[in-house]
Structure formats: C-alpha cells, structure tokens
PDB file of C-alpha atoms in Angstrom:
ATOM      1  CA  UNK N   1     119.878 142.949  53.516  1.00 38.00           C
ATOM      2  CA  UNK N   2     118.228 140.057  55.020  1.00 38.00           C
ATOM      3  CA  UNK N   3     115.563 140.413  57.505  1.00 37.00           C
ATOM      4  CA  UNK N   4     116.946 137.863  60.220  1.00 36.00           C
ATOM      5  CA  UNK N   5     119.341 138.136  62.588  1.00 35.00           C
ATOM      6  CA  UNK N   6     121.524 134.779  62.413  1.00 35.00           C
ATOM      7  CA  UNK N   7     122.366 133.068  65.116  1.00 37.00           C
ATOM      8  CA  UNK N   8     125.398 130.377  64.788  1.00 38.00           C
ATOM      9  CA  UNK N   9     126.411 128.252  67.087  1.00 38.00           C
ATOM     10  CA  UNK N  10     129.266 125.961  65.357  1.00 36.00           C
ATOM     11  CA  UNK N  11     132.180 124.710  67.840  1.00 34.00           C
ATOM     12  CA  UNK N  12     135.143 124.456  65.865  1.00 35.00           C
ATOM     13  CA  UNK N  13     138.440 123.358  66.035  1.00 34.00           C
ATOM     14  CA  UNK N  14     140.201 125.956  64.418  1.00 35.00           C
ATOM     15  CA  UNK N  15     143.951 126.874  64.120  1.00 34.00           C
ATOM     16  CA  UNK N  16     144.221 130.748  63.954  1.00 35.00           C
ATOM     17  CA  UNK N  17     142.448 133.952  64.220  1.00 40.00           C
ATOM     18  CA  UNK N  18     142.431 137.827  63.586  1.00 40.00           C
ATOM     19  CA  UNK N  19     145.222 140.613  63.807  1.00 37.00           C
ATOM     20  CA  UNK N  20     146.590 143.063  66.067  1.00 34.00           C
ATOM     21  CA  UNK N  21     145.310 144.099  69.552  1.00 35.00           C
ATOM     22  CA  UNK N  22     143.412 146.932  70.285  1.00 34.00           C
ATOM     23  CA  UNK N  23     145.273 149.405  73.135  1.00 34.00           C
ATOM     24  CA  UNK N  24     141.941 150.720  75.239  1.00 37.00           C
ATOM     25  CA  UNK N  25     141.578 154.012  76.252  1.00 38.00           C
ATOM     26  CA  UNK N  26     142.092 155.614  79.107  1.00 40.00           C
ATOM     27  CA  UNK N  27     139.260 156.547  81.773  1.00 46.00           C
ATOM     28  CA  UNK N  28     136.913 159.280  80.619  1.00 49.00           C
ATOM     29  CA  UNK N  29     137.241 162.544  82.014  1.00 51.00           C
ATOM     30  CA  UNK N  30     134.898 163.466  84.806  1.00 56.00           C
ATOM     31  CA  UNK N  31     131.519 164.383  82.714  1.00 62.00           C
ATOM     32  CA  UNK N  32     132.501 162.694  79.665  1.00 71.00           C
ATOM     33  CA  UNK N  33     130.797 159.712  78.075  1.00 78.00           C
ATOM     34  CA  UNK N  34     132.369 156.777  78.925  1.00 90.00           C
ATOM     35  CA  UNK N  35     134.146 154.905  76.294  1.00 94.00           C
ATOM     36  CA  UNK N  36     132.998 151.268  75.022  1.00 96.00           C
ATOM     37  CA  UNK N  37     135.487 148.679  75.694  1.00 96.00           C
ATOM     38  CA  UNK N  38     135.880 145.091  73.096  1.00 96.00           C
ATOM     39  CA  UNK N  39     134.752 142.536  75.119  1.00 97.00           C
ATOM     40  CA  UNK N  40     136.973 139.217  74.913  1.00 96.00           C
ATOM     41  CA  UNK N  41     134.184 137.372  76.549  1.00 97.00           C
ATOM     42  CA  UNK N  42     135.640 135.354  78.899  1.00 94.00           C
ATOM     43  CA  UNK N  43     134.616 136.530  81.883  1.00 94.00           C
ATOM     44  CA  UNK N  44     131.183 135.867  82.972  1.00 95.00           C
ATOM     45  CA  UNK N  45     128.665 138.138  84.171  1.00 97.00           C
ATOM     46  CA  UNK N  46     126.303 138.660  86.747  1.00 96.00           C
ATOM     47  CA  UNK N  47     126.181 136.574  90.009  1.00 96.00           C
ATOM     48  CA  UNK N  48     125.627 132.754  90.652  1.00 95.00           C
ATOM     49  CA  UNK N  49     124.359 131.349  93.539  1.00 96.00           C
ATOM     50  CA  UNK N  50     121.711 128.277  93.851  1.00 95.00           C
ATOM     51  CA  UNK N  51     121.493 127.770  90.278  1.00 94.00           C
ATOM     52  CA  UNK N  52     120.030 131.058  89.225  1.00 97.00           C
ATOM     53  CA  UNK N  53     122.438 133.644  87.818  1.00 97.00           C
ATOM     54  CA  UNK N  54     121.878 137.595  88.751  1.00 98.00           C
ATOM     55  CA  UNK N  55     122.643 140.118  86.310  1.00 98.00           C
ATOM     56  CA  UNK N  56     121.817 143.640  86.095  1.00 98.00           C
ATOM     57  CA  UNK N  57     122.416 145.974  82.668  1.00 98.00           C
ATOM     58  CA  UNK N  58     122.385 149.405  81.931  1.00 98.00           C
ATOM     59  CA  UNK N  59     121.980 150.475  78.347  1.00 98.00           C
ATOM     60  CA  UNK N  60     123.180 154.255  77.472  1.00 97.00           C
ATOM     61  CA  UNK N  61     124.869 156.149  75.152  1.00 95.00           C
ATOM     62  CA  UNK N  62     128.654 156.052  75.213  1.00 96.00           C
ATOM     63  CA  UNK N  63     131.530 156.965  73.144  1.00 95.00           C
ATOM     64  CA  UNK N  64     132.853 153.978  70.777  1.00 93.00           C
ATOM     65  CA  UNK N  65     135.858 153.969  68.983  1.00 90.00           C
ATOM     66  CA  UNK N  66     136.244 151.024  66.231  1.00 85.00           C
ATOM     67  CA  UNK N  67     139.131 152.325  64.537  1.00 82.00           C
ATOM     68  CA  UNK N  68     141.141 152.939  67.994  1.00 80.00           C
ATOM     69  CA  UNK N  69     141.532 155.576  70.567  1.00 82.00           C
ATOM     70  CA  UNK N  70     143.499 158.369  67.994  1.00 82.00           C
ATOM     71  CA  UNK N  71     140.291 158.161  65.540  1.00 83.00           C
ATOM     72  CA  UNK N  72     136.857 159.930  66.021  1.00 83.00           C
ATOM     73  CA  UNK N  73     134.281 158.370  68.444  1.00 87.00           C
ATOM     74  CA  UNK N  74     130.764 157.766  67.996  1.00 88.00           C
ATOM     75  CA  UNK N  75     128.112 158.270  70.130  1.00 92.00           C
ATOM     76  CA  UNK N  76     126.073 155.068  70.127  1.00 94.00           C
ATOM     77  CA  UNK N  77     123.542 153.146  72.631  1.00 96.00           C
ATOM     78  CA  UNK N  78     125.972 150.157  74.634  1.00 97.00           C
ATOM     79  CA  UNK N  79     125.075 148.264  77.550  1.00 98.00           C
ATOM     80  CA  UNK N  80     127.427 147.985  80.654  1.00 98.00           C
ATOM     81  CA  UNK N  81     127.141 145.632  84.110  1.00 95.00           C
ATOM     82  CA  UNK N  82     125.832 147.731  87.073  1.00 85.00           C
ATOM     83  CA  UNK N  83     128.646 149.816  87.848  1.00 87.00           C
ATOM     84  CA  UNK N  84     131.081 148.698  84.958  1.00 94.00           C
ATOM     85  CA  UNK N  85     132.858 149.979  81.646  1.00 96.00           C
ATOM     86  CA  UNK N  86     130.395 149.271  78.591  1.00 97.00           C
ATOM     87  CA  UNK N  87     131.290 146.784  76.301  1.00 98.00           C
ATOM     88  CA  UNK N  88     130.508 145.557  72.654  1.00 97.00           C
ATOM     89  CA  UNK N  89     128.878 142.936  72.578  1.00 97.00           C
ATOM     90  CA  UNK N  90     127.597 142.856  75.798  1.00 98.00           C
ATOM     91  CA  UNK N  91     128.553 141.839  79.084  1.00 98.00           C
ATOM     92  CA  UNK N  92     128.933 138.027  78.586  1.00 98.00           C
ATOM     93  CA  UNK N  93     126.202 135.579  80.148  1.00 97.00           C
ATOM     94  CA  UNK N  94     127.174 131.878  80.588  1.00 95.00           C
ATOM     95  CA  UNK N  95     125.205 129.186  82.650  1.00 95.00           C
ATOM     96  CA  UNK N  96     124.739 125.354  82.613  1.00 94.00           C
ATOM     97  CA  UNK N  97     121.713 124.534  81.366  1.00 95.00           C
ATOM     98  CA  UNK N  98     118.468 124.229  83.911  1.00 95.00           C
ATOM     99  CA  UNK N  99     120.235 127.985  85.458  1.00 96.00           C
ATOM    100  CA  UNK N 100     117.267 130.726  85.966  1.00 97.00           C
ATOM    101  CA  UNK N 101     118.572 133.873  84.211  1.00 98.00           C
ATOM    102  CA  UNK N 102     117.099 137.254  86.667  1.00 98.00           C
ATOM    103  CA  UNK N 103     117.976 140.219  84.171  1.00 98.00           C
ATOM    104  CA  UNK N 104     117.509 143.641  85.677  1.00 98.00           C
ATOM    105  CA  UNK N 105     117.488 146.319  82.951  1.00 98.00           C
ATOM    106  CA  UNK N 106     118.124 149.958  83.503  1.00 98.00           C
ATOM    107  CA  UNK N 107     116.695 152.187  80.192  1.00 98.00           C
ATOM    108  CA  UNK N 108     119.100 155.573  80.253  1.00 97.00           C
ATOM    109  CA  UNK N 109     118.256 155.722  76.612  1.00 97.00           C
ATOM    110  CA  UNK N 110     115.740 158.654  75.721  1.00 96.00           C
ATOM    111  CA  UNK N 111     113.360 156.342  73.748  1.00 97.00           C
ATOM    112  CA  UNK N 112     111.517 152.939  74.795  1.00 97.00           C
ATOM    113  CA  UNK N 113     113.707 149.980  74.698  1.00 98.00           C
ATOM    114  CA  UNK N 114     112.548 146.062  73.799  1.00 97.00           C
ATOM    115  CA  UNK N 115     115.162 143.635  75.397  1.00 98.00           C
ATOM    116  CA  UNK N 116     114.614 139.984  74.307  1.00 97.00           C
ATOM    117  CA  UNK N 117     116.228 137.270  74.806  1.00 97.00           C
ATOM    118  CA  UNK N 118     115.330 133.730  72.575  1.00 95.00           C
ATOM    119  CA  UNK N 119     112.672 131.478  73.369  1.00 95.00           C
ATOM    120  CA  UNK N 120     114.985 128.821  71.932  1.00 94.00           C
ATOM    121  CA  UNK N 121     116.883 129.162  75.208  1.00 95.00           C
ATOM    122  CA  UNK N 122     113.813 127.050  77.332  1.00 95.00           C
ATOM    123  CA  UNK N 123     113.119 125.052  73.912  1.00 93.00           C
ATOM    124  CA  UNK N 124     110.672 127.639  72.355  1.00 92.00           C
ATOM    125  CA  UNK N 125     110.539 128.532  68.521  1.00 87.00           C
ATOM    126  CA  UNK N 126     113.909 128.860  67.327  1.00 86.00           C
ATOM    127  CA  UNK N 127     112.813 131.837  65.055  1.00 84.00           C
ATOM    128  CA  UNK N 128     114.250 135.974  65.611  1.00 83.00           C
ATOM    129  CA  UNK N 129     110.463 137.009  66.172  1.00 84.00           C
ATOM    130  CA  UNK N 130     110.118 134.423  69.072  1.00 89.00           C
ATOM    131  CA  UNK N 131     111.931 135.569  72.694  1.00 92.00           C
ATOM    132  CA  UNK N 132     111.034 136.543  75.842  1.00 95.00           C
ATOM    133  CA  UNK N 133     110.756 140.192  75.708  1.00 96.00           C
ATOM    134  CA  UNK N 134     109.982 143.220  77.961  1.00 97.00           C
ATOM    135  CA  UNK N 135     109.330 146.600  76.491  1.00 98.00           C
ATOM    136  CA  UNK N 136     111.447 149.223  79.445  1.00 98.00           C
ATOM    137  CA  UNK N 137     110.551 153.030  79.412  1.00 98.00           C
ATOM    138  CA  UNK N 138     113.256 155.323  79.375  1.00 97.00           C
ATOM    139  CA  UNK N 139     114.800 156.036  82.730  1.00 97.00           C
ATOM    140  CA  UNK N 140     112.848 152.832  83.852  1.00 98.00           C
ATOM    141  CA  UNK N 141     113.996 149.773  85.141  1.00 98.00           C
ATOM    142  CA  UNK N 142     112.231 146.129  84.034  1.00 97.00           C
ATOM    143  CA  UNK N 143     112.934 142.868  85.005  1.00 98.00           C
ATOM    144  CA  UNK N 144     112.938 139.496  82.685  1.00 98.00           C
ATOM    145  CA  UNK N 145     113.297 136.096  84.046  1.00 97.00           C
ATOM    146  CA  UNK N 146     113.717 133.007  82.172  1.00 96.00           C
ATOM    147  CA  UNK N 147     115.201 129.473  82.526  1.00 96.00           C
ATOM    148  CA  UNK N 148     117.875 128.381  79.584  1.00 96.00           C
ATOM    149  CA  UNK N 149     117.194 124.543  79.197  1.00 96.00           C
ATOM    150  CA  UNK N 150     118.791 124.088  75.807  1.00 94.00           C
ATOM    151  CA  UNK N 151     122.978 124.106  75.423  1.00 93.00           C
ATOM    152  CA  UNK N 152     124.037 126.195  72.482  1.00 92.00           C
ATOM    153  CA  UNK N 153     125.077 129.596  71.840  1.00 93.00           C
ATOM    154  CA  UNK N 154     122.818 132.272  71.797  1.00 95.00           C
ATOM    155  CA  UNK N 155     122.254 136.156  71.095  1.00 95.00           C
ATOM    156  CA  UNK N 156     120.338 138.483  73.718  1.00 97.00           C
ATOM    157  CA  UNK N 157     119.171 142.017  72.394  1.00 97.00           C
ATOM    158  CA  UNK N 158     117.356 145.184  72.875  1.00 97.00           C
ATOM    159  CA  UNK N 159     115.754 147.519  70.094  1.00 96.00           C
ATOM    160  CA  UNK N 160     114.904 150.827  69.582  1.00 95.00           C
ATOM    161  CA  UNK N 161     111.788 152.305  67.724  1.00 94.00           C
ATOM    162  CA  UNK N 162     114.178 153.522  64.383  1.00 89.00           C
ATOM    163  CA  UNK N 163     114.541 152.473  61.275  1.00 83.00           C
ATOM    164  CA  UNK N 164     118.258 150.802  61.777  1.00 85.00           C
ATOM    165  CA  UNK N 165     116.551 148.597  64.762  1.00 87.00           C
ATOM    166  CA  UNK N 166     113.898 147.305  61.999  1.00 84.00           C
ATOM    167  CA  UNK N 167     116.358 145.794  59.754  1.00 80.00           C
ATOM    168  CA  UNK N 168     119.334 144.767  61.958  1.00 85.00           C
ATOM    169  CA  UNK N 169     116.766 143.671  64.945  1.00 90.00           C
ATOM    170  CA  UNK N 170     119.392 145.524  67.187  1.00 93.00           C
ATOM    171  CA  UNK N 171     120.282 149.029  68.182  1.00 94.00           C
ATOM    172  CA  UNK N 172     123.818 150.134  68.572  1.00 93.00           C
ATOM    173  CA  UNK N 173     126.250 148.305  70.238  1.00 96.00           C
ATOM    174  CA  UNK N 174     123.342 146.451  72.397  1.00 97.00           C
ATOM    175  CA  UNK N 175     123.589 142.650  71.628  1.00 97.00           C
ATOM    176  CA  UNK N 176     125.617 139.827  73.292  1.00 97.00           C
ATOM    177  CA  UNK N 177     126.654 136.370  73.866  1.00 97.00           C
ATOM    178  CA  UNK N 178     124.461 134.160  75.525  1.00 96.00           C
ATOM    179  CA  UNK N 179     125.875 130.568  76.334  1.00 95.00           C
ATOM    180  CA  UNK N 180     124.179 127.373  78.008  1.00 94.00           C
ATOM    181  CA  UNK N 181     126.918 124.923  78.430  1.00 92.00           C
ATOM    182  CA  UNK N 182     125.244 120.748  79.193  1.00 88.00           C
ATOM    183  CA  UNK N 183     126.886 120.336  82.088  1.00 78.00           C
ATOM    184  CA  UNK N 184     129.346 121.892  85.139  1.00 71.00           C
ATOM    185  CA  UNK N 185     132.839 121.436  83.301  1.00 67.00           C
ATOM    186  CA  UNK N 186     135.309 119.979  85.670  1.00 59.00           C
ATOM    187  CA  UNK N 187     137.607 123.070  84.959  1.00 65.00           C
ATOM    188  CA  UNK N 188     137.032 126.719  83.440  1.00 66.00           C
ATOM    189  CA  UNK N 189     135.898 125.883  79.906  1.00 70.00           C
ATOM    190  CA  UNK N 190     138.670 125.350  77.822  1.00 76.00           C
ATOM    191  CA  UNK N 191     137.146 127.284  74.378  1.00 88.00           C
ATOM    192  CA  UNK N 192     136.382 130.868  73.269  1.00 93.00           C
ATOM    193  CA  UNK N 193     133.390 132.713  72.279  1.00 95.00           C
ATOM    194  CA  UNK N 194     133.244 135.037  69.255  1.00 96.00           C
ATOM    195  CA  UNK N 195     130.364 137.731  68.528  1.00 96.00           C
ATOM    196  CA  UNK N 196     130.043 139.095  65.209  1.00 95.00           C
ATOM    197  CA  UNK N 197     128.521 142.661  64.815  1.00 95.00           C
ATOM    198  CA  UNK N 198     128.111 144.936  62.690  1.00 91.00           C
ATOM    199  CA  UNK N 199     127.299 148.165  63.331  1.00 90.00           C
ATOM    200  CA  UNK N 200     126.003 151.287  61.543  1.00 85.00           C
ATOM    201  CA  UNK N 201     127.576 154.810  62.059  1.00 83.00           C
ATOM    202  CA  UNK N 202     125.190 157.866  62.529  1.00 82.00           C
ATOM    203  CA  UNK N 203     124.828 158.904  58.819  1.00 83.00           C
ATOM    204  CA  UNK N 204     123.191 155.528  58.295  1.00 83.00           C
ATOM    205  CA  UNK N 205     121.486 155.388  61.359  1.00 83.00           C
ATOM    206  CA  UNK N 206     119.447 158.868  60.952  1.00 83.00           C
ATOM    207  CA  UNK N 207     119.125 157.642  57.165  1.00 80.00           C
ATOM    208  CA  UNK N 208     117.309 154.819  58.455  1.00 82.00           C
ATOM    209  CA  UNK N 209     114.366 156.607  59.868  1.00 79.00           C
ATOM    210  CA  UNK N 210     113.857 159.559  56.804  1.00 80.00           C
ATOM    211  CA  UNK N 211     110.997 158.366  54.714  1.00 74.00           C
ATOM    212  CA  UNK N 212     113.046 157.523  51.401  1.00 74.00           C
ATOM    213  CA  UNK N 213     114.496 154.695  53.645  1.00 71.00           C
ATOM    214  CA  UNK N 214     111.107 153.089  54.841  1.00 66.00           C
ATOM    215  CA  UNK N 215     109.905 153.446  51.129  1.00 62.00           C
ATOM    216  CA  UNK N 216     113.149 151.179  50.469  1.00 63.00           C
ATOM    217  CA  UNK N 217     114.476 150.248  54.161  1.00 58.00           C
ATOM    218  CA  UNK N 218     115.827 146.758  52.040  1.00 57.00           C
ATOM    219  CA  UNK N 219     118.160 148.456  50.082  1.00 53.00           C
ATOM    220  CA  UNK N 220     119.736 150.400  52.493  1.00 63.00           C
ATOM    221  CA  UNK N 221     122.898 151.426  51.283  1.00 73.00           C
ATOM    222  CA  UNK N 222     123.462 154.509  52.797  1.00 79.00           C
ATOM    223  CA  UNK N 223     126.982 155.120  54.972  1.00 81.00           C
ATOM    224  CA  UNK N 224     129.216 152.622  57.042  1.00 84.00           C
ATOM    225  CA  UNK N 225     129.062 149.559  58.809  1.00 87.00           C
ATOM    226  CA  UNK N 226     131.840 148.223  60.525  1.00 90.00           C
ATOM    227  CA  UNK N 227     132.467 144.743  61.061  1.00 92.00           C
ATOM    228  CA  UNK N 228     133.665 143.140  64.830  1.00 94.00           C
ATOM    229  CA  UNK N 229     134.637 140.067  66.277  1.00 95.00           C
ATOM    230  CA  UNK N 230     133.858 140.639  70.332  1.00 96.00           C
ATOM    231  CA  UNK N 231     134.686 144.428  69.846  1.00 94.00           C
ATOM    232  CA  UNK N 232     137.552 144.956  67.697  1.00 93.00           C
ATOM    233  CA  UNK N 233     137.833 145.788  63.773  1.00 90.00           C
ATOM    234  CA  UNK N 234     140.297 144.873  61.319  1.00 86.00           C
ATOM    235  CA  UNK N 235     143.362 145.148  61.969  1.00 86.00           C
ATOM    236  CA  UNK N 236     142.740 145.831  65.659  1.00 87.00           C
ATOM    237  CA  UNK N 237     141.355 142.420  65.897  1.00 90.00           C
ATOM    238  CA  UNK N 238     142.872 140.058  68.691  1.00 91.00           C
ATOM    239  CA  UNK N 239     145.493 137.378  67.557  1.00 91.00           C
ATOM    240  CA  UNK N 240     145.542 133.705  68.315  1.00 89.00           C
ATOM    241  CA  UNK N 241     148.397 131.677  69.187  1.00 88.00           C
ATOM    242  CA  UNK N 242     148.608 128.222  68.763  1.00 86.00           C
ATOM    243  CA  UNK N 243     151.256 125.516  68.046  1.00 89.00           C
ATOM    244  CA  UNK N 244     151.169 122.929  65.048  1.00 86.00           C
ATOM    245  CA  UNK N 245     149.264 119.790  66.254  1.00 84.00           C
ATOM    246  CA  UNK N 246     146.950 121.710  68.687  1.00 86.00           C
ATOM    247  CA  UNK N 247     142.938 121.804  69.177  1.00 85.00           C
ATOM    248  CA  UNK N 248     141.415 125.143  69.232  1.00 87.00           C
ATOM    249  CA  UNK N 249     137.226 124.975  70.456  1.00 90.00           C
ATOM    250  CA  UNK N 250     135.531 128.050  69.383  1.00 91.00           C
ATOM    251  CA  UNK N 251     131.784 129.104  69.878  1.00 92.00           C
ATOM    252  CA  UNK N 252     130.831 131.783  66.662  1.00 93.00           C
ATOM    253  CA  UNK N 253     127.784 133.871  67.019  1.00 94.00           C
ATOM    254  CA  UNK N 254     126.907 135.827  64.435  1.00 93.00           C
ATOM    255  CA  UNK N 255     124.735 138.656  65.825  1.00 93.00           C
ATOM    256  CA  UNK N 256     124.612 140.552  62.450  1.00 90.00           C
ATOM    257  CA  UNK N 257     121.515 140.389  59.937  1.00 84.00           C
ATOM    258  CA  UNK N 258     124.192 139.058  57.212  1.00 81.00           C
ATOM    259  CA  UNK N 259     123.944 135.118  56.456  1.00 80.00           C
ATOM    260  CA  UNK N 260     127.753 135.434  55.612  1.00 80.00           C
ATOM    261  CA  UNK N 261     129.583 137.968  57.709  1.00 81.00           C
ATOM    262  CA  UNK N 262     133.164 136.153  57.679  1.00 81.00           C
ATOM    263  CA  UNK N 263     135.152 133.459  56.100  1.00 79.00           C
ATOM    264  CA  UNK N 264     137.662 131.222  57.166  1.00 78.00           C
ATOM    265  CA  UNK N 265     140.604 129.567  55.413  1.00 78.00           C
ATOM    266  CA  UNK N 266     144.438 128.549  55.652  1.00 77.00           C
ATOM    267  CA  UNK N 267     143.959 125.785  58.014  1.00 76.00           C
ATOM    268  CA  UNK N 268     141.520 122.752  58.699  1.00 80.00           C
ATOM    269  CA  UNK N 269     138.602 123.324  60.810  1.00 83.00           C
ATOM    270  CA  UNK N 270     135.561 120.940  61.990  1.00 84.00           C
ATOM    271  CA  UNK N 271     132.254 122.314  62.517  1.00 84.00           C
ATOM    272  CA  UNK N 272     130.592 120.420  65.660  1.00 85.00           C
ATOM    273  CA  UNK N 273     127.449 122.146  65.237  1.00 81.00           C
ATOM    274  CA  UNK N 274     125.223 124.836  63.695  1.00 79.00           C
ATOM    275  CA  UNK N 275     122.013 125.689  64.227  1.00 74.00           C
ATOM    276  CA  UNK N 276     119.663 129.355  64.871  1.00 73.00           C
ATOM    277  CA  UNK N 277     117.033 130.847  63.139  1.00 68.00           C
ATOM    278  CA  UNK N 278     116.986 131.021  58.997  1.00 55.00           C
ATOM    279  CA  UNK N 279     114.991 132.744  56.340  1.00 48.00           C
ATOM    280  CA  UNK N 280     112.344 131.304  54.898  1.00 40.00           C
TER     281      UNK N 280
END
C-alpha cells in the first residue's frame, strides 16, 4: 500500500456517475450511537461572516452502515458539526481564497487525536507530512486557525495513535473535503465535489496494531476495505443525470492512500487540473 495519502484536484467535465441511492436511516434511539450519514457535499459548513469562516467539529464513535440500513453497523470514529448528524467524509468546508478558517475541535474519542489540515492551503509544502496540525486530548477541545490562499481542492484529517492511522494517514471515517474557490462566484457554484475513501472494518483495524502487522504494516492484507464516493458504496452510490450535449464540472478528491482508487470510462471527460502530494 502506498505510504501517501493522494490528494486530486482535477475539474472535469464529465457525463455520468455512480448507481443507486442510499435510503438513510432513521434517528437513533435515545442512548444509541448515532448513525453516520453520506455526505453529498454541497452544503457548506461552519459560519461566514467578515471573511473568516467558523466551524466547530466533534469527532466520536458512531454507528456506520456502508452496505445500507438492513446490514450490520460498525462502530467507527466520524466527525459531525456541533450539534449535527455525523457524516463521511466530513462536514464540507468551502471558502474563497484569502478566508481565515477558525476550526474548533471537540476529542470524544478515548485516545489523543492529530487534526491537520495542508500547508498547501496558505502555499506551504504540498507534501502529506506538511499541515498545520494540533495534537487534542481526549475529551479536550483545541483550536487551529489558518488562512487558505491557494484555490484547489483539498483533504483535512485527524489520526489516531494505531497502526491503520500509520498507513492510511487517517482514522475512521475522519477526513473531508476542503475547497478554496479564486473568487466569489456570481451564483452558488455550479459543480460537485467527490471524496474518495476507503475505509477499513474492525478485523483490519485491530490487525493493524498486533505486532505481526508493524513487522509487515506494508503488506497489510488482512480483512475489508470498502470503497466510497462522499459516503455511499457500490451500488448505493448516488446517480447522475444529465442530457446529451451537457457540461458536467466535478472536483475529485481522493482521500485514500491508493494512487488509483477509481476509473472512469463510457463518455469523454477533460481534466482541468491535477495536482497534491506524490511519492517519491
């Protein structure tokens, strides 16, 4: 597996997308975890006033269900907006660049939690060891300001100390989209944003930290990992409509440690630009 996250940030002009849609679940009964909703990312998060945009997170444990609400759930770290369902990826940040980003981060996770967000953003490194980072203790609260500079599409993260969060660079479901548009559109973008995960399920996870896997952590092979675009797993993924003749803009972010996590083809498509961190 390789040992960088890959960020891409192509804008294509695409034709069509995915399979069927996902039906949610309902509300969690009182006391239970809450369950982890596919986020379509078009909503922004946080608050914007005066140029600087006001978010605060809470990463926990929830239930997730990537095979739909009448298969087994998984308990697995997500974050949520103060106050909100979680979501995979998460909640959705999206300024115009020269915004101040004020991130408030609530650790209900038993175990220390790095959040980092890339140093590309304000025209740092563009490498997966090089963000702005803040390590949170658990049931603490830390705060991380920094000013995105740079349009493009980025990932924002937080890791655990395990073996899983040393070769994916993420934990659980706790990665999202991170998007600095060049200037104040005229109208609500007209595009979408896709995140790629993947995520491990628990036999891999608690794999990941025995000492047969740090011996061979690179080979990792042990259980499942299942593959989403914002959320949802084939076939559960969203459709796309479009008509012959039309232009489709689409940001893909690949927030997996996989240099080739999808494939298009059946149609024409234009790739406006790429760019993020690469191996050596």
């Amino acid at each position: 597996m390789p040992d960088h996250v890959k960020v891409l940030r192509p804008m294509l002009h695409c034709c069509s997308l995915l399979g069927a849609a996902l039906l949610v679940g309902a509300a969690s009964p009182r006391g239970a975890p809450a369950i982890v909703q596919p986020n379509p990312n078009i909503h922004r998060a946080g608050s914007l006033h005066d140029g600087i945009l006001t978010v605060a997170l809470d990463a926990a444990e929830h239930a997730w269900q990537p095979d739909g609400p009448n298969r087994p759930s998984q308990r697995i770290a997500a974050f949520s907006e103060a106050g909100k369902a979680p979501l995979v990826p998460g909640p959705l940040l999206r300024v115009v660049a020269g915004t101040e980003i004020r991130l408030t981060i609530h650790n209900s996770l038993p175990a220390p939690l790095t959040f980092l967000v890339p140093a590309s953003i304000h025209g740092g490194p563009d490498a997966v060891d090089k963000a702005d980072s803040i390590i949170i203790a658990p049931g603490a609260v830390g705060h991380l300001t920094t000013r995105a500079t740079v349009p493009g599409g980025y990932v924002y993260r937080a890791t655990l100390p395990t073996g899983e969060s040393r070769v994916a660079h993420v934990a659980g479901l706790l990665a999202g989209a991170l998007v600095v548009d060049s200037g104040s559109p005229a109208r609500p973008p007209h595009d979408r944003v896709f995140v790629l995960m993947e995520t491990p399920d628990s036999v891999r996870e608690a794999y990941a930290d025995t000492a047969s896997a740090r011996i061979n952590i690179g080979f990792l092979q042990v259980g499942r990992i299942t593959y989403t675009i914002n959320g949802r797993s084939w076939p559960n993924t969203e459709r796309i409509a479009a008509t012959v003749g039309d232009s489709l803009h689409w940001r893909i972010i690949n927030a997996t440690s996989d240099v080739h996590p999808m494939h298009l083809h059946g149609f024409y498509f234009r790739i406006d630009g790429l760019s993020g961190p690469w191996p050596p």
